[in-house]
Coordinates of C-alpha atoms and ligand atoms in Angstrom, one line a residue:
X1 CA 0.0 -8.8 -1.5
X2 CA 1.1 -9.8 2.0
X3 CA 4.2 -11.3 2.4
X4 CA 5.5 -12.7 5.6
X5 CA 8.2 -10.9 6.8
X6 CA 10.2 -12.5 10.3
X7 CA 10.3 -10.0 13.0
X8 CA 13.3 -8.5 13.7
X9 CA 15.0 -9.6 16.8
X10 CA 15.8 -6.8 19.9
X11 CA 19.3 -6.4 19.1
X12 CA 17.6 -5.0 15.5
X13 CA 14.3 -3.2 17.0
X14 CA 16.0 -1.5 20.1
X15 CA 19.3 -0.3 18.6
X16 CA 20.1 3.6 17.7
X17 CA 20.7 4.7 14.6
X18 CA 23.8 5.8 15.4
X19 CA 24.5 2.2 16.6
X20 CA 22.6 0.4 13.4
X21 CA 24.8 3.4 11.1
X22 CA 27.7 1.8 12.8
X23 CA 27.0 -1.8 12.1
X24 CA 25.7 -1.0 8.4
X25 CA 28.6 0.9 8.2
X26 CA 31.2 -2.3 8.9
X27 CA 29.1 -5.0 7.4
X28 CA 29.2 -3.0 4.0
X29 CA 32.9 -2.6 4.4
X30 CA 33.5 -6.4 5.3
X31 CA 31.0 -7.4 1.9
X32 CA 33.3 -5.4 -0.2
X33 CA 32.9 -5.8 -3.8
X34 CA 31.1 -8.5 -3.6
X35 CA 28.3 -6.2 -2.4
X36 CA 26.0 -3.5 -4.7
X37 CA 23.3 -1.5 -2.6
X38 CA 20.7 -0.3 -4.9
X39 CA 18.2 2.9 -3.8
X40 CA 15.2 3.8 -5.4
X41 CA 14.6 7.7 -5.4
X42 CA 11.5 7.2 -2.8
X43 CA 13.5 5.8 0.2
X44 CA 14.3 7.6 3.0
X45 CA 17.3 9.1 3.9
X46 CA 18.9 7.1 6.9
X47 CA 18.8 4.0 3.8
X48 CA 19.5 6.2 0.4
X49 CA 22.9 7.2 2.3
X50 CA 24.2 3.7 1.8
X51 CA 23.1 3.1 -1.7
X52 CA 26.0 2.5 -4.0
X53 CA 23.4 3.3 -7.0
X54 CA 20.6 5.2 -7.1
X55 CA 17.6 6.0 -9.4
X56 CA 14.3 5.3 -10.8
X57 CA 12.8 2.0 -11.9
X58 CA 14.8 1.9 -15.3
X59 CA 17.8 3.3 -14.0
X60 CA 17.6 0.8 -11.4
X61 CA 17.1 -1.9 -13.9
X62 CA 20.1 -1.2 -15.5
X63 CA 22.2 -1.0 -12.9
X64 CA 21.7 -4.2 -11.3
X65 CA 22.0 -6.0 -15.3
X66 CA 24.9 -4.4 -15.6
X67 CA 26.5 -5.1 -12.6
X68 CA 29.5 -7.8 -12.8
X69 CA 31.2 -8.2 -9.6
X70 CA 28.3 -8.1 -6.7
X71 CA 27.0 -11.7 -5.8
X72 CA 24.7 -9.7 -3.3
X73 CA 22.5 -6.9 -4.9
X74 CA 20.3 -5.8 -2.0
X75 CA 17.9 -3.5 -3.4
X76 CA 15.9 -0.8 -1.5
X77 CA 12.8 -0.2 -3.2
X78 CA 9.8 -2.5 -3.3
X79 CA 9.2 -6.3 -4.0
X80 CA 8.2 -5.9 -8.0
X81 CA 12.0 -4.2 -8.4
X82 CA 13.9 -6.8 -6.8
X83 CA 11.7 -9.6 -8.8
X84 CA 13.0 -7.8 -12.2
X85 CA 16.9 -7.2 -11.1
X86 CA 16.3 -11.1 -10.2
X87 CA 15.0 -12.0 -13.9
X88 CA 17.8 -9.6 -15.2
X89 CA 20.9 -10.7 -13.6
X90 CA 22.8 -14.0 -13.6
X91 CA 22.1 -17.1 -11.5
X92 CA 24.9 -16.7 -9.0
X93 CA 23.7 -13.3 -8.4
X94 CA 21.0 -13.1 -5.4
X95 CA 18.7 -10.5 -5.5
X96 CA 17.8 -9.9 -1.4
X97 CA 14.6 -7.1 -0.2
X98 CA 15.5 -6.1 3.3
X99 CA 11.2 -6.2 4.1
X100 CA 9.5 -8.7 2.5
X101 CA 6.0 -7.1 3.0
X102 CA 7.4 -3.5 1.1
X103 CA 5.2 -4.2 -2.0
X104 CA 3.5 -2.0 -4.3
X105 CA 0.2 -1.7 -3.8
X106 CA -0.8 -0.7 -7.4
X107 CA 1.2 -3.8 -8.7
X108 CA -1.3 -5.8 -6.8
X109 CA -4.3 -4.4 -8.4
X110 CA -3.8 -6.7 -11.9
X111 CA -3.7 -10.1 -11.0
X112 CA -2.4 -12.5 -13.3
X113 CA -5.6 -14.4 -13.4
X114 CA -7.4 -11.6 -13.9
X115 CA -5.5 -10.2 -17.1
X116 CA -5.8 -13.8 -18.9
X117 CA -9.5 -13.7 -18.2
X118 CA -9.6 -10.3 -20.1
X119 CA -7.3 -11.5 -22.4
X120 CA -9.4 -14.1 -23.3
X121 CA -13.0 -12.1 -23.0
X122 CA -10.9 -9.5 -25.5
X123 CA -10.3 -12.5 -28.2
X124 CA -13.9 -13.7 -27.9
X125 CA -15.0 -10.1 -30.0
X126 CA -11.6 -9.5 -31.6
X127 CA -8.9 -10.6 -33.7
X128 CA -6.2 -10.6 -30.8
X129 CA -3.2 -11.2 -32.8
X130 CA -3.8 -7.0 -33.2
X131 CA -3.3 -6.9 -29.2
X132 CA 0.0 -5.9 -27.6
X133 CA -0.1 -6.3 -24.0
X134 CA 2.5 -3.5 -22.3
X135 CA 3.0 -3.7 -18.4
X136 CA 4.2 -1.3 -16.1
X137 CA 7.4 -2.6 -14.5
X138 CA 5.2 -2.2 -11.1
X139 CA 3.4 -5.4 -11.9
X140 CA 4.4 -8.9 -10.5
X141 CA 6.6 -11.0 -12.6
X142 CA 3.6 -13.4 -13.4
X143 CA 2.2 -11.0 -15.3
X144 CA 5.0 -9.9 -16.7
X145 CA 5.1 -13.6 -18.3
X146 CA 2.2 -13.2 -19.7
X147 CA 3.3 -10.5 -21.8
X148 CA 6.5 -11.4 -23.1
X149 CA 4.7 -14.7 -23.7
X150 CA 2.7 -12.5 -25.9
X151 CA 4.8 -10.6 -27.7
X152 CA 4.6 -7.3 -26.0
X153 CA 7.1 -5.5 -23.2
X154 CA 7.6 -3.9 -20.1
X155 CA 7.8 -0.4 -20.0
X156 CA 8.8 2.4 -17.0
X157 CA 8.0 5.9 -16.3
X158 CA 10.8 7.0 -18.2
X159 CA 10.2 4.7 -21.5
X160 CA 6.6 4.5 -21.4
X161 CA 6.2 6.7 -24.4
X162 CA 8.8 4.7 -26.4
X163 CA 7.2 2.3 -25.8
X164 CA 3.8 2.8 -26.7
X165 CA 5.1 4.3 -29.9
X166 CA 6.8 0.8 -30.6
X167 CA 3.3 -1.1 -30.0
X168 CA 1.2 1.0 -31.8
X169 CA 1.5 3.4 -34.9
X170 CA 0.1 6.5 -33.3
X171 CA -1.9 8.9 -35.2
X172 CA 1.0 11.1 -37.0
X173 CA 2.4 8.4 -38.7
X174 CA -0.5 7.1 -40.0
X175 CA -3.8 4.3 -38.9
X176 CA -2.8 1.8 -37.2
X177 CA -5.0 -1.4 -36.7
X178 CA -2.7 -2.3 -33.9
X179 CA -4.6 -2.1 -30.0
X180 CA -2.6 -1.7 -26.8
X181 CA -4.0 -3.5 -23.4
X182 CA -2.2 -1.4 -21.1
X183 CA -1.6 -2.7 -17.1
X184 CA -2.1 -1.8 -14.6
X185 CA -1.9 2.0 -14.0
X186 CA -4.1 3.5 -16.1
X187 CA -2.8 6.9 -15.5
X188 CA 0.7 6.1 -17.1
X189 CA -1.3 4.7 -20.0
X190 CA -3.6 7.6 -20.3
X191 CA -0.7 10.3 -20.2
X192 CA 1.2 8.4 -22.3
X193 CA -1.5 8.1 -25.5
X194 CA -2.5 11.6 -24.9
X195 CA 1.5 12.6 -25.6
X196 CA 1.4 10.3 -29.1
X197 CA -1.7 11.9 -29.9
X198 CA -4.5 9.7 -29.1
X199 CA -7.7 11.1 -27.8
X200 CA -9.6 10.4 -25.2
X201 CA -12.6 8.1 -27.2
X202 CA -9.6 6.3 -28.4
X203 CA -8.9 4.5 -24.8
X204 CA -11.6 2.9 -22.7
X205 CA -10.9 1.7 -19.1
X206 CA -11.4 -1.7 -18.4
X207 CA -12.7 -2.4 -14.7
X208 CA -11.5 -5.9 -14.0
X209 CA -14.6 -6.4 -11.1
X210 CA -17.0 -6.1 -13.5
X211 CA -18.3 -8.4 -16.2
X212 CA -16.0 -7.6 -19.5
X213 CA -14.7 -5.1 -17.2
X214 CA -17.5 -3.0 -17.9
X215 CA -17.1 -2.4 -21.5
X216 CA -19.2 -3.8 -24.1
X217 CA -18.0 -5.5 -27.6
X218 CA -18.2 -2.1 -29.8
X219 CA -16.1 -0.3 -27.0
X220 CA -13.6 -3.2 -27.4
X221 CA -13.4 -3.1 -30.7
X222 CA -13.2 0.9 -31.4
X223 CA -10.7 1.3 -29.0
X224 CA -7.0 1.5 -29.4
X225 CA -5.8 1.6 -25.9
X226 CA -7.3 -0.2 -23.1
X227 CA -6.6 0.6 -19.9
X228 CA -6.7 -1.1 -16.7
X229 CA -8.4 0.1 -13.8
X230 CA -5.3 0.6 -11.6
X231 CA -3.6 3.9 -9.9
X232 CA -0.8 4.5 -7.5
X233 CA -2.5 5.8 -3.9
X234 CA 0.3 8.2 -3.6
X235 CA 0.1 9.8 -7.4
X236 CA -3.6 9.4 -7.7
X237 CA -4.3 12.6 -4.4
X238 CA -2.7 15.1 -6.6
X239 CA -5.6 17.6 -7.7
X240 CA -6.0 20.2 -10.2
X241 CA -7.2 22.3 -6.9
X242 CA -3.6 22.2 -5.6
X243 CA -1.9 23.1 -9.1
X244 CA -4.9 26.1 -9.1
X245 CA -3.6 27.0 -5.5
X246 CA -0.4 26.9 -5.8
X247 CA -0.1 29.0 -9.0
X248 CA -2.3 31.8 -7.3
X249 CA 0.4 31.8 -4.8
X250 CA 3.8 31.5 -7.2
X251 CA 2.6 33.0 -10.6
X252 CA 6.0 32.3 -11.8
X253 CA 6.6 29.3 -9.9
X254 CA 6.8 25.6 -11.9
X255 CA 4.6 22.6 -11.5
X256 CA 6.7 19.4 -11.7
X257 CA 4.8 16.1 -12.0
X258 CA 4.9 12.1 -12.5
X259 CA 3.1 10.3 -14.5
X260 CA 1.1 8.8 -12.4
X261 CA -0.8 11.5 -11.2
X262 CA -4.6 12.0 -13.1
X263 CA -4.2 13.4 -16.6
X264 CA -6.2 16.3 -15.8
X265 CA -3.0 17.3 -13.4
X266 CA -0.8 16.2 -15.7
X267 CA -2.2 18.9 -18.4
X268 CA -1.6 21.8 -16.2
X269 CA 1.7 20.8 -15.3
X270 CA 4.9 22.4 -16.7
X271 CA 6.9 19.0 -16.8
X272 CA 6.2 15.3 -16.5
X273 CA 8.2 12.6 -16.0
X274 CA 10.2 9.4 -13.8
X275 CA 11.5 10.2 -10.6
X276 CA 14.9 10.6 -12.4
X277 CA 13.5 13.4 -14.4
X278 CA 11.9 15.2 -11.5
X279 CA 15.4 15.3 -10.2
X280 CA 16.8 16.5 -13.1
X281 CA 14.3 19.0 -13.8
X282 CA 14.8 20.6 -10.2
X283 CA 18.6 20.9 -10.8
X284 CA 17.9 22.9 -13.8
X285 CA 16.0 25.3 -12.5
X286 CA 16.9 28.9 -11.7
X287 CA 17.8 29.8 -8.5
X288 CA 14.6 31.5 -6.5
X289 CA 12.7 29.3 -8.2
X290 CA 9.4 28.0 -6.6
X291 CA 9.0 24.2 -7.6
X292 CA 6.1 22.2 -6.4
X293 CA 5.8 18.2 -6.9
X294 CA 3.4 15.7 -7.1
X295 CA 5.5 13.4 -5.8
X296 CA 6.1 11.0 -3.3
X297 CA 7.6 12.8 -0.2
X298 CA 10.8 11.4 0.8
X299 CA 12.0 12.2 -2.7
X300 CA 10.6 15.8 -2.2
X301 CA 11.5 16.8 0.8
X302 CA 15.3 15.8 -0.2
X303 CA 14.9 17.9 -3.3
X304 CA 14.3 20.8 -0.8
X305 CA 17.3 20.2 1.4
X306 CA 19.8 19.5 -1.4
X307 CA 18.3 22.7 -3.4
X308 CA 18.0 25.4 -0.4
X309 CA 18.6 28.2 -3.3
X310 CA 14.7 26.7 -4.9
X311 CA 11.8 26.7 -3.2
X312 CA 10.6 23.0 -3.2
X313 CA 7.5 22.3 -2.5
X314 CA 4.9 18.9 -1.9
X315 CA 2.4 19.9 -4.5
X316 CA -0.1 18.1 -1.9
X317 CA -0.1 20.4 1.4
X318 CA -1.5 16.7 2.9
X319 CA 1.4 15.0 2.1
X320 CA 1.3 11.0 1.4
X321 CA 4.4 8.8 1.5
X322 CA 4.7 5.3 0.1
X323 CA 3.8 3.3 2.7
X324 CA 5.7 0.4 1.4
X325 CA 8.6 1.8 0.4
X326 CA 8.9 3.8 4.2
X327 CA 9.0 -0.4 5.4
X328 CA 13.1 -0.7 4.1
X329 CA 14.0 0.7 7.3
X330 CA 18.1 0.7 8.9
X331 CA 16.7 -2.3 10.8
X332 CA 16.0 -4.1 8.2
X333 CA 19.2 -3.5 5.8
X334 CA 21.4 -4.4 9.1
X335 CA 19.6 -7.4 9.2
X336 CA 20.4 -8.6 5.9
X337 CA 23.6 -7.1 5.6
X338 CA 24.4 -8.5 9.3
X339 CA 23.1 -12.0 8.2
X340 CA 25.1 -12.0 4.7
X341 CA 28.0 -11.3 6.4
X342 CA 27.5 -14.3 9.1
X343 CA 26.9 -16.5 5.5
X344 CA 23.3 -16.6 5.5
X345 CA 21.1 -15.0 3.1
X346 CA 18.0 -13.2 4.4
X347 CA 14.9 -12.2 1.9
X348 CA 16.5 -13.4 -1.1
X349 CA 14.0 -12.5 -4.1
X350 CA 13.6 -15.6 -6.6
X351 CA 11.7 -15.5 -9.8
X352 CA 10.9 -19.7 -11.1
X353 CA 12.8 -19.9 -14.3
X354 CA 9.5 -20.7 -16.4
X355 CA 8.3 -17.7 -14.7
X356 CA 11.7 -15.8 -15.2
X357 CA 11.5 -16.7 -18.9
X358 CA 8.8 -14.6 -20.2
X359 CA 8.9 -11.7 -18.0
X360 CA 12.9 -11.7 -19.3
X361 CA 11.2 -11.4 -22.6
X362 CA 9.6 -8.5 -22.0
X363 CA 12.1 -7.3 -19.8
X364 CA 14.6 -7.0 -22.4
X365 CA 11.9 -6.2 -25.1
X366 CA 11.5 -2.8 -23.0
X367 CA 15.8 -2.5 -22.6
X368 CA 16.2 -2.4 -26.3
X369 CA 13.5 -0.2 -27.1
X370 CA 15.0 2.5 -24.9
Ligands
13P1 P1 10.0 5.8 -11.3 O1 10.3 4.7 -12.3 O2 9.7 7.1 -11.9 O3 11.1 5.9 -10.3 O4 8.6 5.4 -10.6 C1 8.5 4.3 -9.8 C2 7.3 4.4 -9.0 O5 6.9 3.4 -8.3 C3 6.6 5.6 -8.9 O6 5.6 5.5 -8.0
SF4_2 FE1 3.7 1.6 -5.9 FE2 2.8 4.1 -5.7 FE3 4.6 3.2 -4.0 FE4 5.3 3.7 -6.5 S1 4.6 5.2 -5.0 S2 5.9 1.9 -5.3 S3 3.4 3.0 -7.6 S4 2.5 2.4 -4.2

């Protein structure tokens, strides 16, 4: 979704980074604690330096609900983020996004509108009180309504598992008559059932430009997990070509992955997991190791410099950053800081409270479960 973001004036666009650094550096020190800089793992470095919090999208979550003192959280990561530290924290806490255009453009492939009409086409051939809708946290806060309206949660990269488990009673712990509808990245969803157990005629992928999205009423009904048609440009690239290659060239080297990549990647990989647990995972590693991700770059290529005793590696030669994340620029966080300073709040993020409500439902559905 385009969102209109002002251009930034020439004392913004034409300044050094050294110069920018400078005036980051005293804004932040004027805000004092009434400031909290939050930096999700995909930003690039000239930003991620002045994050007083980083991590990935649950870490993230937590941080800005349990934050008490900052009036001002200005969060570095894309718009569906700052939407849920919005619903999360307390009214006289403003939520700001230094680029109003750095969406997500996977969050934008399940529209609202277009999950009630599936909802509703699902309920025609079922008994949808079985149905427990779980969405991604990269989904709009619309949607995110919808599902806490409906009894069902928000879940990460990092809790995805938990909960799926809570939804549905997977296969080891007996049938369950219980179906998930699972939005909008359907490679999450798929990793995710495969790890409970679930096999691959127990998901179906519903296509929401076609008609029923494709499926017909025995699909609907056999299925236990139904998966949106939606994928992250970045993750999706990653190839079982690229694991193939890069084993033939580092026998003994690892293949670390995120869940968002195709499952068929995701099965040759040595470990899956959030961005936090990529990070993790390369920390542990031997020295000499050779790593390779299937991730997004920024995140990579820090790995490498902060682990020059590994051998870090894009698992994609081609390399893809995330477009929207690259938009939070040191422009852009001067501009807000600059403007929060001079009083006036710049790209605040609000959520409508009727809005707010549900997606808080689902929102703190997800928090308890992990
Ligand atoms: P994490 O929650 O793992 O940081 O993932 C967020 C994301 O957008 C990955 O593409
Ligand atoms: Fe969205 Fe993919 Fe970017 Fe993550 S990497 S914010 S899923 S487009």
């Amino acid at each position: 979704m385009i969102r209109l973001q002002r251009q930034l004036g020439e004392s913004y666009t034409d300044a050094s980074i050294q110069e920018l650094d400078a005036r980051i550096g005293v804004a932040r020190e004027r805000l004092g604690d009434s400031l909290l800089i939050l930096g999700h793992h995909y930003q690039r470095d000239e930003v991620m330096k002045w994050a007083d919090s980083r991590g990935d999208s649950l870490a993230l979550s937590r941080f800005a609900a349990a934050s008490t003192t900052a009036k001002y959280i200005v969060f570095c990561g894309v718009h569906f983020m700052a939407e849920a530290a919005d619903i999360i924290t307390r009214p006289d806490q403003q939520v700001i996004l230094p680029d109003l255009n750095a969406g997500c453009s996977m969050a934008d492939m399940a529209d609202t509108e277009d999950v009630e009409l599936a909802w509703e086409e699902f309920s025609r051939v079922t008994d949808i009180e079985k149905f427990v809708p779980i969405t991604y946290i990269n989904s709009a806060a619309s949607l995110k309504n919808f599902v806490g309206r409906r009894g069902g949660s928000v879940c990460t990269s990092s809790n995805a598992r938990a909960v799926l488990s809570w939804a549905l009673e997977p296969p080891d712990r007996g049938d369950s008559s219980k179906k998930v509808l699972f939005v909008p990245d359907q490679h999450l969803g798929r990793n995710t059932a495969f790890q409970l157990g679930y096999k691959a005629k127990d998901m179906a992928l519903y296509d929401p430009r076609l008609d029923n999205g494709g499926l017909d009423e025995q699909t609907i009904k056999e299925s236990t997990v139904l998966l949106w048609k939606g994928y992250c440009s970045v993750h999706q690239r990653f190839t079982v070509d690229q694991v193939k290659s890069f084993r033939d060239l580092h026998p003994d080297g690892i293949v670390v992955v995120h869940p968002e990549c195709p499952h068929e990647v995701v099965e040759l990989a040595d470990a899956v997991g959030s961005t936090d647990f990529i990070i993790k995972t390369i920390d542990q590693a031997p020295e000499g190791t050779d790593i390779a991700v299937g991730t997004e770059i920024h995140l990579v290529n820090r790995l490498a410099n902060e682990h020059p005793d590994k051998k870090v590696v894009s698992l994609d030669p081609l390399v893809c950053p995330c477009s929207t994340m690259f938009r939070i620029d040191p422009p852009h966080l001067c501009w807000v800081l600059e403007g929060l300073v001079e009083g006036e709040v710049r790209n605040r993020i609000t959520v409508e409270e009727d809005v707010a409500e549900g997606a808080r439902l689902a929102l703190d559905r997800m928090l308890s479960i992990s």
